[in-house]
Short mmCIF file of C-alpha atoms and ligand atoms in Angstrom, two decimals:
data_model
loop_
_atom_site.label_atom_id
_atom_site.label_comp_id
_atom_site.label_asym_id
_atom_site.label_seq_id
_atom_site.Cartn_x
_atom_site.Cartn_y
_atom_site.Cartn_z
CA MET A 114 -31.74 7.73 79.63
CA SER A 115 -29.05 5.08 80.15
CA ILE A 116 -26.05 5.13 77.86
CA LEU A 117 -27.06 1.74 76.40
CA LYS A 118 -30.53 3.01 75.58
CA GLU A 119 -28.93 6.09 73.98
CA ILE A 120 -26.71 3.85 71.82
CA SER A 121 -29.79 1.91 70.72
CA GLU A 122 -31.67 5.14 69.90
CA PHE A 123 -28.79 6.68 67.93
CA LEU A 124 -28.31 3.42 66.04
CA GLN A 125 -31.97 3.44 65.03
CA GLN A 126 -31.50 6.98 63.75
CA GLY A 127 -28.40 5.88 61.82
CA ARG A 128 -26.16 8.35 63.61
CA ALA A 129 -22.86 6.51 63.26
CA LYS A 130 -20.69 9.24 64.79
CA ASN A 131 -22.83 9.43 67.95
CA VAL A 132 -22.96 5.64 68.23
CA LYS A 133 -19.19 5.43 67.97
CA GLU A 134 -18.66 8.14 70.61
CA LEU A 135 -21.12 6.56 73.03
CA VAL A 136 -19.73 3.06 72.57
CA GLN A 137 -16.27 4.44 73.40
CA GLN A 138 -17.73 6.25 76.43
CA ALA A 139 -19.43 3.05 77.60
CA ILE A 140 -16.14 1.14 77.26
CA ASP A 141 -14.35 3.87 79.22
CA GLU A 142 -17.01 3.67 81.93
CA GLY A 143 -16.20 -0.02 82.31
CA ILE A 144 -19.40 -1.49 80.86
CA ASP A 145 -18.47 -4.87 79.42
CA ALA A 146 -18.37 -5.31 75.66
CA LYS A 147 -21.02 -8.04 75.57
CA THR A 148 -23.51 -5.83 77.40
CA ILE A 149 -22.81 -2.88 75.08
CA LEU A 150 -23.29 -5.18 72.09
CA GLN A 151 -26.49 -6.82 73.29
CA GLU A 152 -28.28 -4.05 75.16
CA GLY A 153 -27.09 -1.18 72.94
CA LEU A 154 -26.25 -2.15 69.36
CA LEU A 155 -28.21 -5.39 68.88
CA ASP A 156 -31.22 -3.92 70.70
CA GLY A 157 -31.29 -0.99 68.24
CA MET A 158 -30.83 -3.22 65.20
CA SER A 159 -33.55 -5.58 66.35
CA ILE A 160 -36.02 -2.66 66.72
CA ILE A 161 -35.11 -1.48 63.20
CA GLY A 162 -35.64 -5.02 61.92
CA GLU A 163 -39.12 -5.20 63.42
CA LYS A 164 -40.05 -1.76 62.05
CA PHE A 165 -38.73 -2.73 58.60
CA LYS A 166 -40.88 -5.86 58.68
CA LYS A 167 -43.96 -3.71 59.36
CA ASN A 168 -43.01 -1.15 56.68
CA GLU A 169 -42.56 1.51 59.35
CA VAL A 170 -39.01 2.20 58.07
CA TYR A 171 -37.48 1.60 54.64
CA VAL A 172 -34.31 0.34 52.95
CA PRO A 173 -32.25 3.55 53.43
CA ASN A 174 -33.07 3.56 57.17
CA VAL A 175 -31.82 0.01 57.50
CA LEU A 176 -28.67 0.77 55.54
CA ILE A 177 -27.73 3.76 57.67
CA ALA A 178 -28.59 1.88 60.88
CA ALA A 179 -26.31 -0.93 59.73
CA ARG A 180 -23.53 1.58 59.05
CA ALA A 181 -23.96 2.91 62.60
CA MET A 182 -23.88 -0.65 63.92
CA ASN A 183 -20.61 -1.30 62.10
CA ALA A 184 -19.10 1.86 63.58
CA GLY A 185 -19.90 0.55 67.05
CA THR A 186 -18.90 -3.06 66.52
CA GLU A 187 -15.49 -2.01 65.16
CA LEU A 188 -14.63 -0.67 68.63
CA LEU A 189 -16.05 -3.73 70.38
CA LYS A 190 -14.51 -6.41 68.17
CA PRO A 191 -11.10 -6.65 69.90
CA LEU A 192 -12.74 -6.63 73.35
CA LEU A 193 -15.25 -9.31 72.37
CA GLN A 194 -12.47 -11.48 70.96
CA GLU A 195 -10.50 -11.08 74.21
CA ALA A 196 -13.59 -11.99 76.23
CA GLY A 197 -14.16 -15.02 74.00
CA VAL A 198 -17.67 -14.00 73.01
CA LYS A 199 -18.65 -16.36 70.22
CA ALA A 200 -21.02 -15.64 67.36
CA VAL A 201 -24.36 -17.45 67.80
CA GLY A 202 -23.64 -19.30 64.55
CA LYS A 203 -22.18 -19.03 61.09
CA ALA A 204 -23.84 -18.50 57.72
CA VAL A 205 -22.62 -18.10 54.16
CA ILE A 206 -24.73 -15.83 52.00
CA GLY A 207 -24.77 -14.93 48.33
CA THR A 208 -26.86 -14.00 45.32
CA VAL A 209 -27.10 -17.01 43.03
CA LYS A 210 -25.25 -17.55 39.75
CA GLY A 211 -26.31 -15.24 36.92
CA ASP A 212 -27.88 -12.72 39.30
CA LEU A 213 -26.27 -9.39 40.17
CA HIS A 214 -28.93 -7.94 42.49
CA ASP A 215 -27.46 -7.49 45.95
CA ILE A 216 -29.43 -4.86 47.88
CA GLY A 217 -31.82 -7.39 49.45
CA LYS A 218 -29.01 -9.86 50.08
CA ASN A 219 -27.01 -7.15 51.86
CA LEU A 220 -30.01 -6.35 54.05
CA VAL A 221 -30.36 -10.01 54.98
CA ARG A 222 -26.66 -10.11 55.88
CA MET A 223 -26.94 -6.98 58.01
CA MET A 224 -29.99 -8.26 59.85
CA MET A 225 -28.29 -11.58 60.50
CA GLU A 226 -25.18 -9.82 61.78
CA GLY A 227 -27.49 -7.71 63.91
CA LYS A 228 -28.70 -10.93 65.53
CA GLY A 229 -25.13 -11.93 66.38
CA LEU A 230 -24.44 -14.35 63.52
CA GLU A 231 -21.10 -14.41 61.74
CA VAL A 232 -21.96 -14.02 58.06
CA ILE A 233 -19.54 -14.78 55.23
CA ASP A 234 -20.70 -12.78 52.24
CA LEU A 235 -19.85 -14.44 48.92
CA GLY A 236 -21.21 -11.55 46.89
CA VAL A 237 -23.21 -11.92 43.69
CA ASP A 238 -23.19 -14.42 40.82
CA VAL A 239 -22.28 -17.24 43.20
CA SER A 240 -22.25 -20.76 41.75
CA ALA A 241 -23.73 -23.71 43.63
CA GLU A 242 -20.24 -25.19 43.96
CA LYS A 243 -18.93 -21.98 45.53
CA PHE A 244 -21.74 -21.93 48.13
CA ILE A 245 -20.85 -25.49 49.13
CA GLU A 246 -17.08 -25.00 49.08
CA GLU A 247 -17.30 -21.91 51.30
CA ALA A 248 -19.85 -23.48 53.66
CA LYS A 249 -17.41 -26.35 54.16
CA ASN A 250 -14.36 -24.05 54.49
CA HIS A 251 -16.06 -21.97 57.15
CA ASP A 252 -17.96 -24.81 58.83
CA ALA A 253 -21.18 -22.82 58.40
CA GLN A 254 -24.48 -24.18 59.71
CA ILE A 255 -26.52 -22.12 57.24
CA ILE A 256 -26.40 -21.35 53.52
CA VAL A 257 -28.48 -18.35 52.46
CA CYS A 258 -29.35 -17.90 48.77
CA SER A 259 -30.91 -14.79 47.31
CA ALA A 260 -32.38 -14.44 43.79
CA LEU A 261 -34.26 -11.56 42.17
CA LEU A 262 -34.81 -13.01 38.73
CA THR A 263 -37.20 -15.77 37.72
CA THR A 264 -34.43 -16.96 35.40
CA THR A 265 -31.91 -17.40 38.24
CA MET A 266 -34.22 -18.94 40.87
CA PRO A 267 -33.59 -22.47 39.52
CA GLU A 268 -29.95 -22.11 40.55
CA MET A 269 -31.15 -22.55 44.14
CA GLU A 270 -32.08 -26.13 43.38
CA ASN A 271 -28.50 -26.69 42.22
CA VAL A 272 -27.30 -25.52 45.64
CA VAL A 273 -29.51 -28.12 47.32
CA LYS A 274 -28.27 -30.82 44.93
CA ALA A 275 -24.64 -29.78 45.37
CA ALA A 276 -25.03 -29.99 49.16
CA GLU A 277 -26.41 -33.52 48.75
CA ALA A 278 -23.55 -34.48 46.44
CA ALA A 279 -20.99 -33.09 48.88
CA GLY A 280 -22.51 -35.09 51.74
CA ILE A 281 -23.32 -32.01 53.85
CA ARG A 282 -27.08 -31.84 53.22
CA ASP A 283 -27.92 -33.13 56.71
CA THR A 284 -25.65 -30.67 58.47
CA VAL A 285 -26.58 -27.40 56.75
CA THR A 286 -29.83 -25.47 56.70
CA ILE A 287 -30.48 -24.03 53.24
CA MET A 288 -32.47 -20.79 53.28
CA VAL A 289 -33.89 -19.13 50.17
CA GLY A 290 -35.48 -15.77 49.45
CA GLY A 291 -35.79 -12.82 47.11
CA ALA A 292 -38.75 -11.17 45.38
CA PRO A 293 -39.79 -14.01 43.01
CA VAL A 294 -39.17 -16.81 45.53
CA THR A 295 -42.11 -18.39 47.36
CA GLU A 296 -42.74 -20.94 50.06
CA SER A 297 -44.00 -23.45 47.50
CA PHE A 298 -40.89 -22.95 45.35
CA CYS A 299 -38.76 -23.55 48.45
CA ASN A 300 -40.62 -26.79 49.12
CA SER A 301 -40.44 -27.90 45.49
CA ILE A 302 -36.63 -27.67 45.41
CA LYS A 303 -36.35 -29.22 48.90
CA ALA A 304 -34.65 -26.23 50.49
CA ASP A 305 -35.30 -25.82 54.22
CA ILE A 306 -36.56 -22.31 54.89
CA TYR A 307 -38.16 -19.55 52.85
CA THR A 308 -38.64 -16.11 54.35
CA PRO A 309 -40.13 -13.09 52.58
CA ASP A 310 -37.93 -10.42 54.13
CA ALA A 311 -34.59 -9.75 55.75
CA ALA A 312 -35.78 -9.46 59.35
CA SER A 313 -37.69 -12.77 59.18
CA ALA A 314 -34.63 -14.38 57.59
CA ALA A 315 -32.49 -13.31 60.55
CA ASP A 316 -35.07 -14.59 63.06
CA ALA A 317 -35.39 -17.89 61.22
CA ALA A 318 -31.61 -18.34 61.04
CA VAL A 319 -31.21 -17.90 64.79
CA LYS A 320 -34.09 -20.31 65.40
CA ALA A 321 -32.59 -22.88 63.02
CA ILE A 322 -29.26 -22.74 64.85
CA LYS A 323 -30.92 -23.10 68.26
CA THR A 324 -32.94 -26.14 67.20
CA ALA A 325 -30.05 -27.84 65.33
CO1 B1M B 640 -33.16 -5.58 38.15
N1 B1M B 640 -34.85 -6.56 37.88
N2 B1M B 640 -32.47 -6.35 36.49
N3 B1M B 640 -31.67 -4.42 38.48
N4 B1M B 640 -34.21 -4.74 39.49
C1 B1M B 640 -35.85 -6.45 38.95
C2 B1M B 640 -35.67 -7.55 39.98
C3 B1M B 640 -37.20 -6.59 38.12
C4 B1M B 640 -38.37 -7.13 38.95
C5 B1M B 640 -37.54 -5.23 37.44
C6 B1M B 640 -38.78 -5.31 36.59
O1 B1M B 640 -38.75 -5.78 35.50
N5 B1M B 640 -39.87 -4.85 37.12
C7 B1M B 640 -36.75 -7.56 36.95
C8 B1M B 640 -36.91 -9.05 37.24
C9 B1M B 640 -38.04 -9.68 36.48
C10 B1M B 640 -38.14 -11.12 36.82
O2 B1M B 640 -37.25 -11.89 36.66
N6 B1M B 640 -39.30 -11.47 37.33
C11 B1M B 640 -35.30 -7.14 36.78
C12 B1M B 640 -34.54 -7.35 35.60
C13 B1M B 640 -35.29 -7.99 34.45
C14 B1M B 640 -33.18 -7.00 35.50
C15 B1M B 640 -32.27 -7.18 34.29
C16 B1M B 640 -32.41 -8.52 33.54
C17 B1M B 640 -32.53 -5.97 33.38
C18 B1M B 640 -31.79 -6.00 32.08
O3 B1M B 640 -30.58 -5.87 32.07
N7 B1M B 640 -32.53 -6.23 31.04
C19 B1M B 640 -30.86 -7.03 34.89
C20 B1M B 640 -30.30 -8.37 35.38
C21 B1M B 640 -28.88 -8.29 35.81
C22 B1M B 640 -28.48 -9.56 36.49
O4 B1M B 640 -28.75 -9.71 37.65
N8 B1M B 640 -27.87 -10.46 35.76
C23 B1M B 640 -31.17 -6.16 36.07
C24 B1M B 640 -30.26 -5.27 36.64
C25 B1M B 640 -30.50 -4.45 37.71
C26 B1M B 640 -29.53 -3.39 38.22
C27 B1M B 640 -28.05 -3.82 38.14
C28 B1M B 640 -29.72 -2.15 37.40
C29 B1M B 640 -30.08 -3.11 39.67
C30 B1M B 640 -29.42 -3.98 40.77
C31 B1M B 640 -28.42 -3.20 41.61
C32 B1M B 640 -28.00 -3.99 42.79
O5 B1M B 640 -28.67 -4.85 43.33
N9 B1M B 640 -26.80 -3.67 43.24
C33 B1M B 640 -31.52 -3.58 39.53
C34 B1M B 640 -32.56 -3.21 40.42
C35 B1M B 640 -32.20 -2.19 41.47
C36 B1M B 640 -33.86 -3.78 40.35
C37 B1M B 640 -35.12 -3.38 41.15
C38 B1M B 640 -35.55 -2.03 40.61
C39 B1M B 640 -34.97 -3.28 42.64
C40 B1M B 640 -34.40 -4.52 43.31
C41 B1M B 640 -34.08 -4.19 44.76
O6 B1M B 640 -32.95 -3.98 45.10
N10 B1M B 640 -35.12 -4.08 45.60
C42 B1M B 640 -36.12 -4.55 40.78
C43 B1M B 640 -37.55 -4.09 40.64
C44 B1M B 640 -38.23 -4.01 41.96
O7 B1M B 640 -38.07 -4.86 42.80
N11 B1M B 640 -39.02 -2.99 42.13
C45 B1M B 640 -35.47 -5.21 39.64
C46 B1M B 640 -34.98 -3.70 47.01
C47 B1M B 640 -34.56 -4.91 47.85
C48 B1M B 640 -34.49 -4.51 49.31
O8 B1M B 640 -35.56 -5.90 47.70
O9 B1M B 640 -33.94 -7.60 46.75
O10 B1M B 640 -36.45 -8.07 46.87
P1 B1M B 640 -35.25 -7.43 47.42
O11 B1M B 640 -34.99 -8.02 48.88
C49 B1M B 640 -36.04 -8.15 49.83
C50 B1M B 640 -36.72 -9.51 49.83
O12 B1M B 640 -36.83 -10.07 48.55
C51 B1M B 640 -35.90 -10.31 50.80
O13 B1M B 640 -35.39 -9.36 51.72
C52 B1M B 640 -35.38 -8.03 51.16
C53 B1M B 640 -36.22 -7.11 52.03
O14 B1M B 640 -36.32 -7.43 53.32
N12 B1M B 640 -34.79 -11.12 50.35
C54 B1M B 640 -34.52 -12.27 51.01
C55 B1M B 640 -33.87 -10.94 49.38
N13 B1M B 640 -33.02 -11.96 49.38
C56 B1M B 640 -33.38 -12.79 50.38
C57 B1M B 640 -32.80 -13.99 50.81
C58 B1M B 640 -33.41 -14.64 51.87
C59 B1M B 640 -34.55 -14.11 52.49
C60 B1M B 640 -35.11 -12.92 52.08
O15 B1M B 640 -32.87 -15.80 52.25
C61 B1M B 640 -33.41 -16.50 53.28
#
């Protein structure tokens, strides 16, 4: 098995120590950082994402795979920066105001990072104004809002309105999701994209950036 395939396999198993060792070995063997990232780490994360979508693996598997991914990317980061490898796009993500649930939001972030996006995580209890301010500060193409409570879902509409008020509505894609959120709710508040799970959110974000 090639070293890149091995990195992908260990990542899927969440074996951070092995991933780190093999990434270092690959660097020492002269394999370029972009190849290690794409054909090793991102390949593994993408397989985990697909399996998660089909309920073949569960939340803990994704969390440990993401930890293994982070262990590998830490070593690659300086090399990628030197080589000028740019993120495919930028997103700000947060759980909306009044809502403290963050497990799903964290999964969305990890999946998006696994697809090569730079994701600025605003945490939980994020006001509409904060989403907009940070999207502007970071020049993000995407705003991702998560909500787990029926009582906090309406805050997503405030994000859409705040983007309009700030004059950035035409330049950002607003994505919404979380257990109580639906496609028809997304349409009713005039957000752009609803996805039911983290892997679909990552796919949709990449697609939105490509078609922008
Ligand atoms: Co809360 N809670 N909780 N809770 N909690 C729920 C959501 C609830 C359904 C439980 C229940 O009553 N059966 C209920 C909501 C009812 C409703 O509004 N319909 C509820 C309640 C009522 C509350 C409190 C009000 C309880 C109380 O204090 N009386 C309180 C609210 C606090 C607050 O937020 N202000 C509360 C508190 C908590 C804890 C702090 C104890 C804890 C959160 C810990 C944390 O997140 N760090 C907690 C938990 C753990 C849950 C349950 C058990 C699990 C949620 C979870 O993490 N699921 C939940 C019941 C349940 O779902 N079984 C419940 C796993 C996670 C992976 O799924 O977040 O849905 P989820 O993410 C999915 C998708 O939704 C999607 O991707 C993920 C998977 O791929 N997704 C997105 C998420 N965000 C996305 C964004 C996108 C796209 C997809 O953007 C494009």
